[in-house]
XYZ file of C-alpha atoms in Angstrom:
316
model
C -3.965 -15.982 -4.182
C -1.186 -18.454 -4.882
C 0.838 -21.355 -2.803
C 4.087 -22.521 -3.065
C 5.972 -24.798 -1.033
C 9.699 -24.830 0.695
C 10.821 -28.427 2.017
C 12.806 -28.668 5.046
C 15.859 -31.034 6.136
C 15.070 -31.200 9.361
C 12.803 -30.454 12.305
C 15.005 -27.685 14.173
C 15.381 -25.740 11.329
C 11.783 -24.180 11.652
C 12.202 -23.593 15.494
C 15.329 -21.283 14.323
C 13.318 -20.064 11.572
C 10.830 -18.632 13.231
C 12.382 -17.295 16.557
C 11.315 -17.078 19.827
C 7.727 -16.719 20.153
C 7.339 -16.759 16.200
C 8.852 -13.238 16.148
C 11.091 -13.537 12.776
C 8.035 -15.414 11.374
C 5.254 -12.524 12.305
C 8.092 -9.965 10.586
C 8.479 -11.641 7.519
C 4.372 -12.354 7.206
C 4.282 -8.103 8.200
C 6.136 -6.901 5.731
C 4.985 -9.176 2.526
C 1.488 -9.860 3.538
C 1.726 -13.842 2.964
C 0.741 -16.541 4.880
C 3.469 -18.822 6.249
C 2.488 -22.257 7.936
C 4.395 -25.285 8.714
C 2.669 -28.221 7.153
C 4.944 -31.549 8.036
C 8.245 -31.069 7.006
C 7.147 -28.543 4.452
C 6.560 -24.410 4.743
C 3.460 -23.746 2.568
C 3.210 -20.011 2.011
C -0.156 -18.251 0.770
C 0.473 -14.647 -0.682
C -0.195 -12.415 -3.756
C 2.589 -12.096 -6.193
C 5.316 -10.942 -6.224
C 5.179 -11.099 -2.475
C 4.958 -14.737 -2.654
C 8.245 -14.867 -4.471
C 10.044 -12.453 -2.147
C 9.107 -14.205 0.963
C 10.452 -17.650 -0.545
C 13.309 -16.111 -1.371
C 14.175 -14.916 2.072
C 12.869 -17.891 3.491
C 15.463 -19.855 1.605
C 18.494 -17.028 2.209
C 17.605 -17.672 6.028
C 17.246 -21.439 6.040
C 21.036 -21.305 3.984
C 21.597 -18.964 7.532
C 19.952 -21.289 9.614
C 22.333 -24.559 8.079
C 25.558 -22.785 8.490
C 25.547 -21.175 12.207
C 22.285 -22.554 13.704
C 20.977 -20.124 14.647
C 19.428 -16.341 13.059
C 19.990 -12.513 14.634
C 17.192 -9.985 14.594
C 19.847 -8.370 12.040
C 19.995 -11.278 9.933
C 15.843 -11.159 9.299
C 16.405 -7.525 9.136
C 19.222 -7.478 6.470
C 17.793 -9.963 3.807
C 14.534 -8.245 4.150
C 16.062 -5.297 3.174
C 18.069 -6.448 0.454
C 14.945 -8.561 -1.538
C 11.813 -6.461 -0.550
C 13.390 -3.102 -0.579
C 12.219 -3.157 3.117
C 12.823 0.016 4.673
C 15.641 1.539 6.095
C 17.203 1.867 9.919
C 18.103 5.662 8.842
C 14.222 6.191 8.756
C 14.132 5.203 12.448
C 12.506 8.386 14.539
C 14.355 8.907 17.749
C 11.979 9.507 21.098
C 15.037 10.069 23.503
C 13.061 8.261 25.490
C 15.203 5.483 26.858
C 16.892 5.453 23.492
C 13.346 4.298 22.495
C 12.735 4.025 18.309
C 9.908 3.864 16.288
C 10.725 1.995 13.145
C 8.214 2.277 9.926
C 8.000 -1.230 8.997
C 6.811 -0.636 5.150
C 8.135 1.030 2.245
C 4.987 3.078 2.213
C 5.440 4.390 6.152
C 9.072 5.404 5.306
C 7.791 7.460 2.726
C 5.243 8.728 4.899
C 8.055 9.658 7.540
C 10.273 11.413 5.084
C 7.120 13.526 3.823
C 6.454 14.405 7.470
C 10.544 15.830 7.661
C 10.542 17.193 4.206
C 7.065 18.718 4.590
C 5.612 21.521 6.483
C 1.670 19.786 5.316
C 1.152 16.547 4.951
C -2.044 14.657 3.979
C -1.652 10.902 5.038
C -4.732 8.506 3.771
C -4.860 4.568 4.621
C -6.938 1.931 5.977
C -7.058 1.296 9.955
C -3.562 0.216 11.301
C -1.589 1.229 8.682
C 0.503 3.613 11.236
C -1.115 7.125 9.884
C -1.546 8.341 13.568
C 0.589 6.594 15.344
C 3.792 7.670 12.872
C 2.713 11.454 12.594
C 2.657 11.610 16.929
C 6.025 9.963 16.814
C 7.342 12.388 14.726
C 5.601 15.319 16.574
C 7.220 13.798 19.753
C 10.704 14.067 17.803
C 9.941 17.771 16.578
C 9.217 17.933 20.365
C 12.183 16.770 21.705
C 14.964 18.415 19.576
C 13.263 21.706 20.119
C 12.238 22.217 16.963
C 8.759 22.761 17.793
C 7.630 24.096 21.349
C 3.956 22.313 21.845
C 2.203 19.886 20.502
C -1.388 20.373 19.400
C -3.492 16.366 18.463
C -7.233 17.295 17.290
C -10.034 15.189 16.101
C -13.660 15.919 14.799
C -16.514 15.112 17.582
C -18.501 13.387 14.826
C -20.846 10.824 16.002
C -20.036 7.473 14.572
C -23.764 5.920 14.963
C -23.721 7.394 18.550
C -25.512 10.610 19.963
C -23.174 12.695 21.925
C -25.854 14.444 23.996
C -26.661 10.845 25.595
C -23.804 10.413 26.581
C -22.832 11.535 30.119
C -20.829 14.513 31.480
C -19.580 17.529 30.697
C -18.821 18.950 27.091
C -14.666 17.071 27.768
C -15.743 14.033 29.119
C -17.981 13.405 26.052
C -15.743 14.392 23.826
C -13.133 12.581 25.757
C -13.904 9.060 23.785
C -13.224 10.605 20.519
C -9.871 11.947 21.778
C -8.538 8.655 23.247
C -6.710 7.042 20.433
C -4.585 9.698 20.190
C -3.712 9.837 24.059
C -2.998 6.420 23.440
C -0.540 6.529 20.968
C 1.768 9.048 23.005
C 1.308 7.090 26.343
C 3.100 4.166 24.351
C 5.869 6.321 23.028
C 6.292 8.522 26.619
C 6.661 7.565 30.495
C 2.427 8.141 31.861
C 4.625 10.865 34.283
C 6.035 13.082 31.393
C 2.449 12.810 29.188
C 0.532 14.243 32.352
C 3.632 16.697 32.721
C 3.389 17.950 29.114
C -0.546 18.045 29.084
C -0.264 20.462 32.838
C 2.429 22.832 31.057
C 0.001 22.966 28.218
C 2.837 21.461 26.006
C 0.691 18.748 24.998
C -2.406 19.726 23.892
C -5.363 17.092 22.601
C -8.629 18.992 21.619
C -12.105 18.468 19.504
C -11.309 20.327 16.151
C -14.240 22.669 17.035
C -12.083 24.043 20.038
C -9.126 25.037 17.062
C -11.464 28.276 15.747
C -9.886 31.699 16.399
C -6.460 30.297 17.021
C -3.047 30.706 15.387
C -0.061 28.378 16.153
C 3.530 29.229 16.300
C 6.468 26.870 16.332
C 3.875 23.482 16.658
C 3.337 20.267 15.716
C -0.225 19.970 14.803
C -1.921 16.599 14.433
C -5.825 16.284 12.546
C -6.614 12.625 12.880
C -10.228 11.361 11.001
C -9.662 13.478 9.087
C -12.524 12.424 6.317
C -14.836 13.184 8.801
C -14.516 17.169 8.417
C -16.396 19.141 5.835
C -14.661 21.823 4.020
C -14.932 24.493 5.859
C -14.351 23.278 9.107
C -10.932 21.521 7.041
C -10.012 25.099 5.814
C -10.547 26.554 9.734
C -8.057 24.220 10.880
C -5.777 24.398 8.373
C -5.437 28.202 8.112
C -4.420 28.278 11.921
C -0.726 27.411 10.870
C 1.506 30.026 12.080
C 5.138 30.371 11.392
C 7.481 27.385 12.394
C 4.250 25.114 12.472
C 3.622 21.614 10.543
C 0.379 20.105 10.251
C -0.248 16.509 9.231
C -3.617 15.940 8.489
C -4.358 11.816 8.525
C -7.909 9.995 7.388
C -9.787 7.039 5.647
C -11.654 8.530 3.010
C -13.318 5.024 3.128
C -14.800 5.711 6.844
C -16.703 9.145 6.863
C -19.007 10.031 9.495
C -20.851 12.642 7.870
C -24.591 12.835 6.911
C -25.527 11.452 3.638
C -24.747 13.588 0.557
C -21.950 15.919 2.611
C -18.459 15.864 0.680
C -15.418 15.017 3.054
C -13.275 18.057 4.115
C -9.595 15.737 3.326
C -10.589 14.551 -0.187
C -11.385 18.296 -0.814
C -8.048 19.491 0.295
C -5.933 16.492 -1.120
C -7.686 17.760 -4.677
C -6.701 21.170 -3.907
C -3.485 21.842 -1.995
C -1.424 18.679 -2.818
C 0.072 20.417 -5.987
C 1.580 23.354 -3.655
C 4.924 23.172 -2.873
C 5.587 22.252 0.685
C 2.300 20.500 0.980
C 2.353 16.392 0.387
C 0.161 13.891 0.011
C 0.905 10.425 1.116
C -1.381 7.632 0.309
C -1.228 4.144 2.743
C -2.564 0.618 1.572
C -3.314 -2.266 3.152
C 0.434 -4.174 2.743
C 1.247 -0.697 5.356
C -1.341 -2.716 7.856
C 1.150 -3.400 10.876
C -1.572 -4.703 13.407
C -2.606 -8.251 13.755
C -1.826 -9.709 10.747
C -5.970 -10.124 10.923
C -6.742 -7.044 9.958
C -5.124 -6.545 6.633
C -7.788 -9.252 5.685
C -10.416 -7.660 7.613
C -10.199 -4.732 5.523
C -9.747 -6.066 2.629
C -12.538 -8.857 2.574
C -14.820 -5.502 3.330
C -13.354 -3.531 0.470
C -13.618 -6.419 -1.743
C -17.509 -6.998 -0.782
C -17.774 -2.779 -1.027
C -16.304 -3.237 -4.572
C -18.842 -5.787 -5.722
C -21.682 -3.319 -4.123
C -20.224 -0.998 -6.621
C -20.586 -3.019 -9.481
C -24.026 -3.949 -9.263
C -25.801 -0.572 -8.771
């Protein structure tokens, strides 16, 4: 980690800095992964390089902005982000017709992810949590949804027991499986009224099922979502993937870092990754942690873990 320091002229010019509620500070920290803190009359930023560098130069482009009219514009952050980080585009933007409501990949790494996803008919995403893996692929089947180009919806998971045991828990075979499912439910209930989800889900246009409920099927013209994806073996990866019928797209999503499965059993994505991604129509996409869009916590969460994982490594 390095530090570097940007002096400021005067007190207001941090309030307009920053923006309401820190907003045009917590989108500049986002997108560069450095730390930003006013220290006096001084901004001392915290960052890898060349992060560190980019973020002081668009500190310094907006301060210039800051001097001259006052104040800054979501599309002033949003233009000289763009122009020094290579920050991603607004073309990339995917369209719910919701409302006019747009989801907007905030990394370089999630546009490339959303291109994949309209250049592709199967994609393999891989990332750490909150990188956007799920919640990007149901934005785009909710897209493919909307302009017709698909007619349902299909979001699966694997019912693998993450230190829990599924027969303890209460309920019916749904209602256990029902925690496992959640996320996913989740992430369409933020991009969709709660009215048109439960409309979608009673026309059967929205489907969200364990994987082990895909066996025997064959889908036509849909979107088909596999999230957890490292937590599939093999086979049950090559059932679900040879259920794509014509004018279907899969996306297949995982952290090969967080498997589920017993001891000694190989992971059902890193098997496929190795073995379809050189097909044509198939991609792979690979997320790190600069993609992590949650609280800007969690990008050191996971990395203080992989970074204790990595010493682990080294000493057996």
């Amino acid at each position: 980690m390095s530090t570097l320091s940007i002096p400021l002229s005067r007190p207001e010019d941090a309030r307009a800095l920053f923006g309401a509620q820190d907003v045009f500070l917590r989108q500049i920290r986002d997108a560069l992964g450095v730390s930003i803190l006013l220290r006096g009359d001084s901004l001392n930023l915290e960052g890898d390089e060349p992060h560190l560098g980019q973020a002081k130069e668009i500190l310094e482009e907006l301060l210039q902005l800051v001097r001259r009219q006052g104040f800054l514009k979501d599309e002033d952050v949003s233009r000289v982000l763009t122009r020094v980080s290579g920050e991603v585009s607004s073309q990339s933007a995917i369209d719910l017709f919701q409302r006019a409501k747009r989801v907007q990949p905030r990394t370089k790494g999630q546009e490339e992810y959303v291109e994949a996803i309209r250049r592709h008919d199967l994609i393999f995403c891989t990332g750490p949590a909150g990188c956007g893996k799920t919640y990007l692929a149901v934005a785009m089947a909710v897209n493919a949804l909307r302009k017709e180009t698909v007619r349902k919806i299909v979001l699966v998971r694997p019912a693998v027991e993450a230190g829990e045991r599924l027969g303890f828990l209460p309920g019916d075979m749904l209602a256990k499986v029902n925690p496992f499912l959640r996320p996913l439910l989740d992430a369409m209930q933020e991009m969709l009224d709660f009215e048109q989800v439960k409309r979608y889900i009673e026309a059967d246009i929205v489907e969200i099922l364990p994987l082990a409920f895909m066996r025997g099927r064959t889908l036509n013209e849909t979107f088909i979502i596999l999230d957890e994806a490292q937590n599939t073996t093999s086979t049950q990866m090559m059932m679900f993937l040879t259920r794509m019928g014509e004018g279907a797209k899969i996306v297949v999503t995982g952290d090969p870092t967080q498997t589920d499965l017993p001891p000694n059993t190989p992971s059902g994505l890193d098997d496929a990754v190795r073995r379809l991604s050189g097909i044509e129509g198939v991609a792979a996409v690979e997320l790190t942690g600069r993609d992590i869009v949650r609280h800007r916590l969690v990008r050191e969460i996971v990395k203080a873990y992989d970074d204790q994982d990595h010493r682990k490594a080294k000493r057996r």
